[in-house]
Short mmCIF file of C-alpha atoms in Angstrom, two decimals:
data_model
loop_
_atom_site.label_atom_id
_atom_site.label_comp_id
_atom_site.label_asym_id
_atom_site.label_seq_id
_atom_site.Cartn_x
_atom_site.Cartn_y
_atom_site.Cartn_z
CA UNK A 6 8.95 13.34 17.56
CA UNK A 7 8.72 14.47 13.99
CA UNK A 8 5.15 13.50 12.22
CA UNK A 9 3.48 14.34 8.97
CA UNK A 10 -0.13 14.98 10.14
CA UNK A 11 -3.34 15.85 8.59
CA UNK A 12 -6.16 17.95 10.05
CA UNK A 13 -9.17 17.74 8.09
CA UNK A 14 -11.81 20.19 9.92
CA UNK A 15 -8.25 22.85 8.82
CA UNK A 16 -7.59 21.41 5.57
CA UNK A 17 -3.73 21.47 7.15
CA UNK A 18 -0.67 18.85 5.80
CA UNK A 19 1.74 19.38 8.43
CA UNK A 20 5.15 18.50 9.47
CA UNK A 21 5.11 18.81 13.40
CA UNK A 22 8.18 18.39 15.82
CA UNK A 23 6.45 18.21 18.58
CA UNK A 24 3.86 14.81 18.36
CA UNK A 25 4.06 12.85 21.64
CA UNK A 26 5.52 9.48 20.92
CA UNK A 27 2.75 6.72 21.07
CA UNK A 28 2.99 4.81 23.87
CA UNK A 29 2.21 1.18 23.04
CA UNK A 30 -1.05 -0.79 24.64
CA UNK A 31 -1.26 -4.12 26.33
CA UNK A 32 0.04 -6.75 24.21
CA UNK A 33 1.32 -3.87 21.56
CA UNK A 34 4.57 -3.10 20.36
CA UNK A 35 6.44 0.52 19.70
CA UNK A 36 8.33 0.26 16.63
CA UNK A 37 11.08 3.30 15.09
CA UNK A 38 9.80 3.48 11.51
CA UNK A 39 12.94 3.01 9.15
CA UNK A 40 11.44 3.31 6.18
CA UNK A 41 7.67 4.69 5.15
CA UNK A 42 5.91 4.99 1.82
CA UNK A 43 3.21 7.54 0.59
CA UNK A 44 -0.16 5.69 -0.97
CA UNK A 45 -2.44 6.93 -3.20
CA UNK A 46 -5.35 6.60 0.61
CA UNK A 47 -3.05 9.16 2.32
CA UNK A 48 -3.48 11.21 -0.58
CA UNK A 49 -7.10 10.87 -0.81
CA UNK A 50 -7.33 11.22 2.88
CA UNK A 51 -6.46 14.58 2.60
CA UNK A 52 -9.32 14.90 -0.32
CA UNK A 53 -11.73 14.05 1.89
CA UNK A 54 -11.91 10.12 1.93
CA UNK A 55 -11.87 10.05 5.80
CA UNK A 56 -14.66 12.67 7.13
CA UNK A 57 -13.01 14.17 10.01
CA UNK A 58 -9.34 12.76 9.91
CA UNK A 59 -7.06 14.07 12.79
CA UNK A 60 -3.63 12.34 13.01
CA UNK A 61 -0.64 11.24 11.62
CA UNK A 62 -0.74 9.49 7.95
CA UNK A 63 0.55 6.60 6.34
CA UNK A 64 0.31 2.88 6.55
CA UNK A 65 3.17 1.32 4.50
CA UNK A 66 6.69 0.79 6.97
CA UNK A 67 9.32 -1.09 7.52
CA UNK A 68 11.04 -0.50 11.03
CA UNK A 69 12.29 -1.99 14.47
CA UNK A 70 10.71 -2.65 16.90
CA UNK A 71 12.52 -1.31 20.13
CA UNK A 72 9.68 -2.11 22.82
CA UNK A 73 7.23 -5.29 23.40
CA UNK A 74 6.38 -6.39 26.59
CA UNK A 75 4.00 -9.05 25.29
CA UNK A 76 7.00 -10.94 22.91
CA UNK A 77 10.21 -9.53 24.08
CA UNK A 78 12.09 -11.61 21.01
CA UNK A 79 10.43 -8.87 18.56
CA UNK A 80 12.75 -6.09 20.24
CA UNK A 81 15.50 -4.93 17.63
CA UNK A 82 13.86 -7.42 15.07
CA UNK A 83 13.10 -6.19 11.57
CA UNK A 84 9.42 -5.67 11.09
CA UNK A 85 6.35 -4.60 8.60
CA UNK A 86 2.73 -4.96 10.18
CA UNK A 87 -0.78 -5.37 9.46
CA UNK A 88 -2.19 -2.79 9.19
CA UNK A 89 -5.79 -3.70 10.41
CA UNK A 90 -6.24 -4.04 14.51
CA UNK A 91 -8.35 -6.10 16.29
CA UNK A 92 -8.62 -4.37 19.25
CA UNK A 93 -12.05 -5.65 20.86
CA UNK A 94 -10.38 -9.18 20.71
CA UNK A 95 -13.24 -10.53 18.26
CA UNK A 96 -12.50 -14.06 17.31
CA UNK A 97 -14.47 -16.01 14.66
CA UNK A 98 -13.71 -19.19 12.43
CA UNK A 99 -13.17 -17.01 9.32
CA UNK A 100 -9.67 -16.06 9.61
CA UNK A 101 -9.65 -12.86 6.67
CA UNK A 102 -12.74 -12.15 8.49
CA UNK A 103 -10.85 -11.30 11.34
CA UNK A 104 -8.06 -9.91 9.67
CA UNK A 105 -9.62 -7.54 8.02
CA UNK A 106 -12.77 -6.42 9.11
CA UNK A 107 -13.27 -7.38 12.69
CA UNK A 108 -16.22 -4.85 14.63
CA UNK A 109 -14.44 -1.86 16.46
CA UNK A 110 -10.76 -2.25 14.39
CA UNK A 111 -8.87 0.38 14.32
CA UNK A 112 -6.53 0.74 10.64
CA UNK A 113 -2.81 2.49 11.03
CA UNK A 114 -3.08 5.80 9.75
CA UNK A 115 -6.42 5.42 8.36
CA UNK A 116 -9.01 4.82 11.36
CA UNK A 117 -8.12 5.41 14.85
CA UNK A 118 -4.70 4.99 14.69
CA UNK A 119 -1.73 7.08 14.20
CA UNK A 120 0.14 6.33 11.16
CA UNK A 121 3.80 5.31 10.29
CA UNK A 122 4.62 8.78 8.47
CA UNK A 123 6.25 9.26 11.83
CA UNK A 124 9.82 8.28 13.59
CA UNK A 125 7.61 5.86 15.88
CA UNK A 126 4.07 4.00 15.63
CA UNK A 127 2.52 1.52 17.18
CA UNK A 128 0.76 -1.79 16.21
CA UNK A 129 -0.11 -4.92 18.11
CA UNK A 130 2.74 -7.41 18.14
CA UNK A 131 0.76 -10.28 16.46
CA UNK A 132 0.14 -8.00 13.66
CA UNK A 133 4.30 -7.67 13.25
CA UNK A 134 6.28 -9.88 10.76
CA UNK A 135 9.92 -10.20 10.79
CA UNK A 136 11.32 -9.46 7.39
CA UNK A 137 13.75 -11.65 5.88
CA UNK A 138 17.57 -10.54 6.10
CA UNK A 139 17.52 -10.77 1.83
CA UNK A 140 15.10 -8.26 1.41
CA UNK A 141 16.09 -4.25 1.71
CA UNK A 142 14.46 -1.93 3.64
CA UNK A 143 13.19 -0.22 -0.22
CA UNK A 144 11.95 -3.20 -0.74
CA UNK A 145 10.27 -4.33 2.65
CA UNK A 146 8.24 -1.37 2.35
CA UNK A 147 6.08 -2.21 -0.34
CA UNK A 148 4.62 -5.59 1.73
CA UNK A 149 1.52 -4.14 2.34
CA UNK A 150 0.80 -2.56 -0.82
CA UNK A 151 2.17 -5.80 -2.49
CA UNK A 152 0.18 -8.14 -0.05
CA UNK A 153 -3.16 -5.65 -1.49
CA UNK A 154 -2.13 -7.46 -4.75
CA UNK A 155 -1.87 -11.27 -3.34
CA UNK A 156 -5.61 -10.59 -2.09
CA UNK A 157 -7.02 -11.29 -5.44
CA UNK A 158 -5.04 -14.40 -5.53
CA UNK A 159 -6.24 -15.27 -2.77
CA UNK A 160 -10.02 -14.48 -3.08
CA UNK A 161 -9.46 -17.37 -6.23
CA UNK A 162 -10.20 -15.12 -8.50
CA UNK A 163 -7.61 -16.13 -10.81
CA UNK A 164 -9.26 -18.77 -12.53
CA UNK A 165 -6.90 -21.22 -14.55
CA UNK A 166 -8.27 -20.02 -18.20
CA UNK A 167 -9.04 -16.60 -19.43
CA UNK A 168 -7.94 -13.51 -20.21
CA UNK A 169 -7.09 -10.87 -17.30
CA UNK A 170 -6.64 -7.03 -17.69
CA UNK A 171 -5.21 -4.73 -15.07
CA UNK A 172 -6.59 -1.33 -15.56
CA UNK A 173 -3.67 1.66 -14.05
CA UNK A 174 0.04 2.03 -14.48
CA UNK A 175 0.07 3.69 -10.59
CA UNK A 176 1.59 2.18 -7.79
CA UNK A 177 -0.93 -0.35 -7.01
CA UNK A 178 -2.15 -0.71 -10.53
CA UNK A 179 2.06 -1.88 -10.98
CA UNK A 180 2.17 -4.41 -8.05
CA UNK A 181 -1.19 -6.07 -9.36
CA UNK A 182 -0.55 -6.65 -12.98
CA UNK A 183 3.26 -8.34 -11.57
CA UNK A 184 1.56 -10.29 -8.96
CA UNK A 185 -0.48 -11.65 -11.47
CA UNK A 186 1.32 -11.96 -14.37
CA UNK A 187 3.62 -14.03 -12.46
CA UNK A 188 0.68 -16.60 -11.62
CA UNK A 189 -0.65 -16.52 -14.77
CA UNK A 190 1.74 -16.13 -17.35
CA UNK A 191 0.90 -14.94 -21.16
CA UNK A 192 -2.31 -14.56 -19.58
CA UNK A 193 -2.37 -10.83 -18.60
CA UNK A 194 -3.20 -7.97 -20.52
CA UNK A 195 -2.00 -4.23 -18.74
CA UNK A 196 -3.69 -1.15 -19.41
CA UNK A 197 -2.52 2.41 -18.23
CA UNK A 198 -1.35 5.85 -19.63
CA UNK A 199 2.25 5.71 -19.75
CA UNK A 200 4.21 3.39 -22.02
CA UNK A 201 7.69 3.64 -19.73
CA UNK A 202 5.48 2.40 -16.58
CA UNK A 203 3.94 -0.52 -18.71
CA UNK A 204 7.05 -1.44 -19.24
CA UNK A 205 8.61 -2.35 -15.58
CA UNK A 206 6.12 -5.47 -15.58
CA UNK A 207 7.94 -8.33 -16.57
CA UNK A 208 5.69 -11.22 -17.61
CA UNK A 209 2.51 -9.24 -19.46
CA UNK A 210 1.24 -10.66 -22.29
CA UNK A 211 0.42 -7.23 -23.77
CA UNK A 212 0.76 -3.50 -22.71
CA UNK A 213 -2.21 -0.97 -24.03
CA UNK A 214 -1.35 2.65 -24.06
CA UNK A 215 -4.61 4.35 -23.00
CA UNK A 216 -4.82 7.94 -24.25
CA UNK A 217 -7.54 10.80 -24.23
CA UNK A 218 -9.81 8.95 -25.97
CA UNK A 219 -11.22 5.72 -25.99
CA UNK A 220 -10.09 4.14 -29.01
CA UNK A 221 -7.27 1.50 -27.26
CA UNK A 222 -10.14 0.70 -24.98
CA UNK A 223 -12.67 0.02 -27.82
CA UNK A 224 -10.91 -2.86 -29.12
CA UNK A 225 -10.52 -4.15 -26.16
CA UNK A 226 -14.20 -4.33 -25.09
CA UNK A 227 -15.87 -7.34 -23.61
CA UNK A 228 -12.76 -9.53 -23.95
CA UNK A 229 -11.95 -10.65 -20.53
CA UNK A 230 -12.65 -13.25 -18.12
CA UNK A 231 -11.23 -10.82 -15.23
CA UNK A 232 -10.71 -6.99 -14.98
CA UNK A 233 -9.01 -5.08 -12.34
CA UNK A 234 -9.54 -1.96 -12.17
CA UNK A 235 -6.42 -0.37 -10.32
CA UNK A 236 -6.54 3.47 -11.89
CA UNK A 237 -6.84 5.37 -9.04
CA UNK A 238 -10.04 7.05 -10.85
CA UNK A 239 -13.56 7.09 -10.04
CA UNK A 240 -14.03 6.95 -13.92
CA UNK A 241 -11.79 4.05 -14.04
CA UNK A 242 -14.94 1.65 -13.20
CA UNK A 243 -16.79 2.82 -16.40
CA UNK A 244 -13.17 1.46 -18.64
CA UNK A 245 -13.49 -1.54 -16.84
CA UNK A 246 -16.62 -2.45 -17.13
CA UNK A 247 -16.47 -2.18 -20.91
CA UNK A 248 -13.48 -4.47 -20.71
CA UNK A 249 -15.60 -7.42 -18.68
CA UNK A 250 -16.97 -9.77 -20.61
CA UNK A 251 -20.92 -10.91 -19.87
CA UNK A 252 -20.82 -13.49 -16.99
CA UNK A 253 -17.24 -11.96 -16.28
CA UNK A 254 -15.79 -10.13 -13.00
CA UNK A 255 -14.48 -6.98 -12.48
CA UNK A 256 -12.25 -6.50 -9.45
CA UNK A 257 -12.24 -3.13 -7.31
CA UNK A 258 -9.37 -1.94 -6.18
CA UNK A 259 -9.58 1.53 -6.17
CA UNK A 260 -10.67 3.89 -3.04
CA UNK A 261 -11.76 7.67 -3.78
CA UNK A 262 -12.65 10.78 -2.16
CA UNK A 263 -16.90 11.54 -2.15
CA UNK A 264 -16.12 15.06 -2.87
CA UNK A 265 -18.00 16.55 -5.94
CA UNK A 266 -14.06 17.40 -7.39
CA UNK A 267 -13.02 13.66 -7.25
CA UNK A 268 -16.59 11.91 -8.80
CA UNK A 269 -17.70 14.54 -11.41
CA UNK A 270 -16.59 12.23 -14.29
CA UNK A 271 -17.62 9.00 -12.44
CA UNK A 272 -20.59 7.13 -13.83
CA UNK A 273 -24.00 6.92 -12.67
CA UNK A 274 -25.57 4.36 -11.06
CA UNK A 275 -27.70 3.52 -14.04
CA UNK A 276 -25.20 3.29 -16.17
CA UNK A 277 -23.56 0.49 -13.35
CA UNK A 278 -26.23 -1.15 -12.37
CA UNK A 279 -27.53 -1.79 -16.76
CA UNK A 280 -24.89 -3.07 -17.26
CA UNK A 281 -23.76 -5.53 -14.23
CA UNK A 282 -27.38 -6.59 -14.72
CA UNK A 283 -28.21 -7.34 -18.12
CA UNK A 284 -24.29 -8.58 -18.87
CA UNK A 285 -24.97 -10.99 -15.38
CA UNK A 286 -21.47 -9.13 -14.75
CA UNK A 287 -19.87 -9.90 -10.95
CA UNK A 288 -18.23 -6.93 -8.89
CA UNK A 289 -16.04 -8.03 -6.16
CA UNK A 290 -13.97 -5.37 -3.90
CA UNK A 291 -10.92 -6.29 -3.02
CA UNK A 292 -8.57 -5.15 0.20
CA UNK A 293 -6.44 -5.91 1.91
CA UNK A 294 -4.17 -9.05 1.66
CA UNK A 295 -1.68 -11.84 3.04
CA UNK A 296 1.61 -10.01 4.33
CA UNK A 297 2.84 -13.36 4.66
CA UNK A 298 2.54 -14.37 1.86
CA UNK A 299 3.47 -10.86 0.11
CA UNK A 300 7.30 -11.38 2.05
CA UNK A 301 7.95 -14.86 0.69
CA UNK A 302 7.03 -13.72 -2.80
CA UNK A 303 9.40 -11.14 -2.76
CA UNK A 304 11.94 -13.11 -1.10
CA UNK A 305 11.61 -15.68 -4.19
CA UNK A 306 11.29 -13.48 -7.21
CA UNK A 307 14.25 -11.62 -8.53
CA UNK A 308 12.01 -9.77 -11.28
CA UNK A 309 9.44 -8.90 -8.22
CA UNK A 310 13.09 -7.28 -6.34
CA UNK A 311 14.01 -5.29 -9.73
CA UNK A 312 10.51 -3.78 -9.98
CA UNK A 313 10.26 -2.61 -6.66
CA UNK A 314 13.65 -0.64 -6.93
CA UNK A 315 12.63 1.10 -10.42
CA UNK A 316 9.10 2.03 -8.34
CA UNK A 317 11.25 4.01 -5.77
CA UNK A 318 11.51 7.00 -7.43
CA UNK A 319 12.25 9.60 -4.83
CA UNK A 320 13.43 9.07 -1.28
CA UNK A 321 13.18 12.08 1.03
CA UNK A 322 13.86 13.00 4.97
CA UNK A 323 10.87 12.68 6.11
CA UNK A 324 11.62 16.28 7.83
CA UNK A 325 10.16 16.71 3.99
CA UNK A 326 7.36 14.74 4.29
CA UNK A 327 5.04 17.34 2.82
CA UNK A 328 7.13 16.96 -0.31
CA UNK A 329 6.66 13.55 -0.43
CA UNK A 330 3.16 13.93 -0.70
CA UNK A 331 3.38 16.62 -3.18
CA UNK A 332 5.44 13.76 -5.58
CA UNK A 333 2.90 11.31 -4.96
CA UNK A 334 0.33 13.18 -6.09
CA UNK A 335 1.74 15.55 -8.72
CA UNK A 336 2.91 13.07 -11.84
CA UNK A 337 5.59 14.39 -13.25
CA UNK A 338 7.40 10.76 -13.17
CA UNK A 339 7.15 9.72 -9.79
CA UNK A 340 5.88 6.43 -9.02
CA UNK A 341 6.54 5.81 -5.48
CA UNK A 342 8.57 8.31 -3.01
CA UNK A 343 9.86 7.00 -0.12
CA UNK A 344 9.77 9.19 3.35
CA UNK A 345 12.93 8.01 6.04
CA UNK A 346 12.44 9.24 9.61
CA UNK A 347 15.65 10.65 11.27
CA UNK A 348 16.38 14.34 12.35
CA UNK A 349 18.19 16.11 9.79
CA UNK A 350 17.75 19.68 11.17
CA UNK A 351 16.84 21.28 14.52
CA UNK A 352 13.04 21.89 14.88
CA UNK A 353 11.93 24.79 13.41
CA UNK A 354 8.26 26.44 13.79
CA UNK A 355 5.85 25.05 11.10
CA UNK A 356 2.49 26.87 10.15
CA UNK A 357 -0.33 25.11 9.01
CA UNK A 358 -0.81 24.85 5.45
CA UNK A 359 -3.92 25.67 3.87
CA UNK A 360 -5.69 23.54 1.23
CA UNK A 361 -4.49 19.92 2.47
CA UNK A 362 -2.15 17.74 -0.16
CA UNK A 363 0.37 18.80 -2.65
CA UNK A 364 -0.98 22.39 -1.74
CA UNK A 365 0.31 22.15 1.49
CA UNK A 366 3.90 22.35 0.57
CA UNK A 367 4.71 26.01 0.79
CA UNK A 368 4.39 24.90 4.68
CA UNK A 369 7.85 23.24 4.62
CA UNK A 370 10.39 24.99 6.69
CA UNK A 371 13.48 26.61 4.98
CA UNK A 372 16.55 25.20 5.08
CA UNK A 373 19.11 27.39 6.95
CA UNK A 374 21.75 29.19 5.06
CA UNK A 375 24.78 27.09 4.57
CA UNK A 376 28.00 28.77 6.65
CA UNK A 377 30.37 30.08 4.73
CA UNK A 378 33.51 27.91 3.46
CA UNK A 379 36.35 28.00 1.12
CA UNK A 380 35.05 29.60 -1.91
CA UNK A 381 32.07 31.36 -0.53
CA UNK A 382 34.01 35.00 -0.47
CA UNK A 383 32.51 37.58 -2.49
CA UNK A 384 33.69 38.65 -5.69
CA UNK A 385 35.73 42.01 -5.29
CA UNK A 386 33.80 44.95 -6.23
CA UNK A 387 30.60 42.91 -5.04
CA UNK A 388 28.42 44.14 -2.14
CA UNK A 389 25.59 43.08 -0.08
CA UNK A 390 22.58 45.57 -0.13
CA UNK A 391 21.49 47.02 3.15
CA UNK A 392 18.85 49.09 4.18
CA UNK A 393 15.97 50.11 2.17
CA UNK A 394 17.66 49.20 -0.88
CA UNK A 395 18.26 45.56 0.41
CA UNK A 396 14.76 45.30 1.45
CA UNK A 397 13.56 46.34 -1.99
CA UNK A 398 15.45 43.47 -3.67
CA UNK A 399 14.24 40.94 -0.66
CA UNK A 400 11.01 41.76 -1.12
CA UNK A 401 10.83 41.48 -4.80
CA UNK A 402 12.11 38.00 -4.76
CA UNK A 403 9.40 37.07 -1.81
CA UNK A 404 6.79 38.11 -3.97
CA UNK A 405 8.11 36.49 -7.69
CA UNK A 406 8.17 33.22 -5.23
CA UNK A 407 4.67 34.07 -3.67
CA UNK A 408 3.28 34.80 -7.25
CA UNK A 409 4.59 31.58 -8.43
CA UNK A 410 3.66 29.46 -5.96
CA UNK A 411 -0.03 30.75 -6.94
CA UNK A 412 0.28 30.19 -10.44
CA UNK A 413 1.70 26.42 -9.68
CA UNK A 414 -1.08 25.53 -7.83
CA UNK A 415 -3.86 27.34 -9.77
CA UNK A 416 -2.68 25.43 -12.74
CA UNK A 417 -2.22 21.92 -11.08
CA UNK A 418 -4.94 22.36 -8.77
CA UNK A 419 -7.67 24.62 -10.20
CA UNK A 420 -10.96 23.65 -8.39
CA UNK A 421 -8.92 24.05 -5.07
CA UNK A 422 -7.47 27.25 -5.93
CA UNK A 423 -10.52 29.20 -7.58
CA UNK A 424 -12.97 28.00 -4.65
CA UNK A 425 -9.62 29.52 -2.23
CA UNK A 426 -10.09 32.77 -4.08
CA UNK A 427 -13.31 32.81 -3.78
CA UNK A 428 -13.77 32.42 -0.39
CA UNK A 429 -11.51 35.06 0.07
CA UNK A 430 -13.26 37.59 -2.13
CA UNK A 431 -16.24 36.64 -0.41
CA UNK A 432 -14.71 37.62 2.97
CA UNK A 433 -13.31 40.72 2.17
CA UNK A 434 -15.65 42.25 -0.66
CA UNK A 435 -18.32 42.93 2.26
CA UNK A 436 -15.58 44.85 4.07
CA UNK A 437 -14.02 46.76 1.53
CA UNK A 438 -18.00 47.76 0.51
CA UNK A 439 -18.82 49.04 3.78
CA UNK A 440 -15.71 50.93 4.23
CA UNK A 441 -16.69 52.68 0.88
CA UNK A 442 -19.96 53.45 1.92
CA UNK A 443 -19.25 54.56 5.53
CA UNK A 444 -16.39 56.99 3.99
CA UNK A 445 -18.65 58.28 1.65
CA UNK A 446 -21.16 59.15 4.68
CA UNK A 447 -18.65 60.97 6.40
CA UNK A 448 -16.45 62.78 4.14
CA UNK A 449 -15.06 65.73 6.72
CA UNK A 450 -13.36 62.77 8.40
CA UNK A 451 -9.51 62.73 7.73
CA UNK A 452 -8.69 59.07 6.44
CA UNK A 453 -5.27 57.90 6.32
CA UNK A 454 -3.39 57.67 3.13
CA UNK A 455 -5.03 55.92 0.31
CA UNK A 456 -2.59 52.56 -1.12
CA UNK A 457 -2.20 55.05 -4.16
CA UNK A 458 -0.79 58.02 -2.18
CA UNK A 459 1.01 55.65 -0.33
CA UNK A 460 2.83 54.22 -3.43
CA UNK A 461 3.40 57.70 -4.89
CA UNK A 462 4.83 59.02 -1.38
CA UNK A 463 7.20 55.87 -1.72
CA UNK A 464 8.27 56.55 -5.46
CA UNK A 465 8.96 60.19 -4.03
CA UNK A 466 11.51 59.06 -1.11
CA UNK A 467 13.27 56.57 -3.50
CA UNK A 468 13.33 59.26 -6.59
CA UNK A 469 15.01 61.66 -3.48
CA UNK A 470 17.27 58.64 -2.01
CA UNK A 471 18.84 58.73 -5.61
CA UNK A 472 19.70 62.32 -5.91
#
């Protein structure tokens, strides 16, 4: 089956053809994903966030369930799933204890467990919900990130007085300040970067436009009850802070990579730990959350249903799944891309894709030629170069494209790029050094054709070819 994997001990984001289908465990179920979205963990999965991650990604899916041997009535049922497993069976009177963190879990596409960026995962059956016939497949696929957002509610954390700011205009940082605007109405103040994102929340009582500096955020300061921080940032913590109030809480919803890249503008521990402690400040995290009760609010709220179709921005084949994660992570006005299993070509060879992430999506297949059809004759007087002359031309295009590609990525990814170039210095410098040397040792040795003589000889043959 088609799956978008990541190998981390390669750095590789690959689309393979070739995964074995899972093959579902007592009392599991084998569902065909329909419908699968790309989160801001798969991204940072591929930054590092899960030491040693081998498998296929994702964790957000609608799809049907086509095999259950353990509740039969699931099979061709509508489904999204939990995405944490309790697969030791542990059992305790603390119900979200169990959900969520049970000893030995495994997490779809996170922890031990293939993910749904895939035509076919698998997940226990009581972990399955059947989605309501009123709700779209677009829309069924944002329960879990949704049900994230219903966790605060249900942590009661919304108190019933006091302000509450939502800190990121991303795709969780969206779902949070809607999901709580809508329980606490004129109540909720929504922070983020971009004015036309701020904007799909119905229900906020104000929108703050956060730029480069920290102006917007110094008025702000100390002036609510409740913060979430939802930025997607390991900075974002320091913002929120300075939004909490003494005696207030600040809520943690954002997960990050421990690479150097990812914390170098986070803030020191000191400058937590001052201020939680002298501003008796309480830090919560914050998880995952009720699907159940994620699918009735979305069944009931038009407004919810409207936001979650302006959040799909792009839907792709997922045989372009390594553009979807490109989207998600490269701005550029995409809030939430959508992948949709299904073959839309015939397998094709796929090379592994240095550099993990957006980076990785030079390793995307090309698209065959389209056949030719009605208007696809060539002008008269128009010819097809041949030969040497048509491998000149083919060759300069392949390396404009390869010298763009490089100078897209240096420029959107610069740490990952430079520390590519130098590792490859660093591996061939030696060489090239002790090829110098050795020729300088032994100079009556006939060497082959320096790339200079080679270029002039080449310039000679096509300066002959044209008289």
């Amino acid at each position: 089956m088609q799956a978008l994997v990541y190998t981390a001990a390669t750095d590789s984001l690959r689309l393979v053809h070739d995964q074995p289908r899972p093959v579902p465990g007592e009392g599991e179920a084998l569902v065909r994903v329909k419908r699968a979205g790309v989160c801001s963990t798969d991204l940072e999965i591929t930054r590092g966030y899960v030491p040693g991650y081998d498998g296929v990604l994702g964790h957000e899916f609608v799809g049907i369930v086509v095999e259950c041997a353990s509740r039969p009535g699931l099979v061709g049922q509508r489904v999204v799933g939990e995405i944490n497993c309790n697969d030791g069976g542990f059992a305790c009177a603390d119900a979200v204890f169990t959900r969520n963190h049970a000893p030995g879990r495994s997490v779809l596409g996170i922890i031990g467990r293939h993910g749904c960026l895939a035509e076919f995962c698998t997940l226990p059956a009581r972990n399955l919900l059947v989605v309501p016939d009123c709700l779209s497949d677009a829309e069924a696929a944002f329960c879990e990130p949704l049900a994230a957002a219903c966790r605060i509610v249900e942590q009661g954390l919304l108190l019933e007085q006091g302000r509450v700011a939502v800190l990121g205009d991303g795709r969780l940082g969206l779902l949070i300040a809607a999901v709580l605007a809508d329980r606490a109405p004129g109540r909720v103040t929504h922070f983020g970067r971009h004015a036309d994102k701020l904007a799909l929340v119905p229900g906020t009582a104000a929108r703050v436009v956060v730029g480069e500096g920290a102006g917007a955020l110094e008025e702000h300061a100390g002036g609510f009850e409740l913060v979430v921080e939802a930025s997607g940032s390991a900075a974002g913590v320091r913002a929120a802070l300075a939004l909490t109030r003494p005696l207030g809480t600040l809520v943690l919803k954002t997960t990050v990579s421990a690479l150097p890249s990812a914390a170098r503008d986070a803030p020191t521990w000191a400058e937590l730990a001052n201020d939680i402690v002298v501003n008796e400040k309480t830090l919560v995290g914050s998880r995952c959350g009720p699907m159940g009760a994620a699918l009735e609010l979305m069944s009931g709220s038009a407004p919810l249903r409207a936001l979650l179709a302006r959040m799909v921005s792009h839907e792709v084949p997922l045989a372009r799944g390594v553009e979807a994660m490109a989207l998600a992570g490269g701005g550029g006005g995409c809030i939430k891309p959508h992948a949709r299993p299904g073959r839309t070509r015939p397998p094709a060879e796929t090379a592994p894709a240095a550099g993990g992430g957006a980076a990785a999506a030079a390793a995307q297949p090309a698209a065959a030629p389209p056949a030719p059809g009605p208007g696809s004759a060539r002008r008269p007087g128009s010819r097809r170069l041949g030969g040497a002359a048509g491998n000149r031309q083919r060759g300069a295009g392949a390396g404009g494209k390869m010298v763009g590609f490089f100078a897209k990525w240096t420029f959107r990814e610069p740490i990952l790029m430079w520390t590519f170039y130098w590792t490859v210095a660093g591996m061939t410098v030696p060489f090239a050094v002790r090829a110098l040397i050795e020729r300088s040792r032994t100079p009556e040795v006939e060497h082959p054709p320096t790339v200079k003589e080679m270029i002039e000889a080449i310039k000679a043959q096509h300066g002959a070819a044209q008289q």
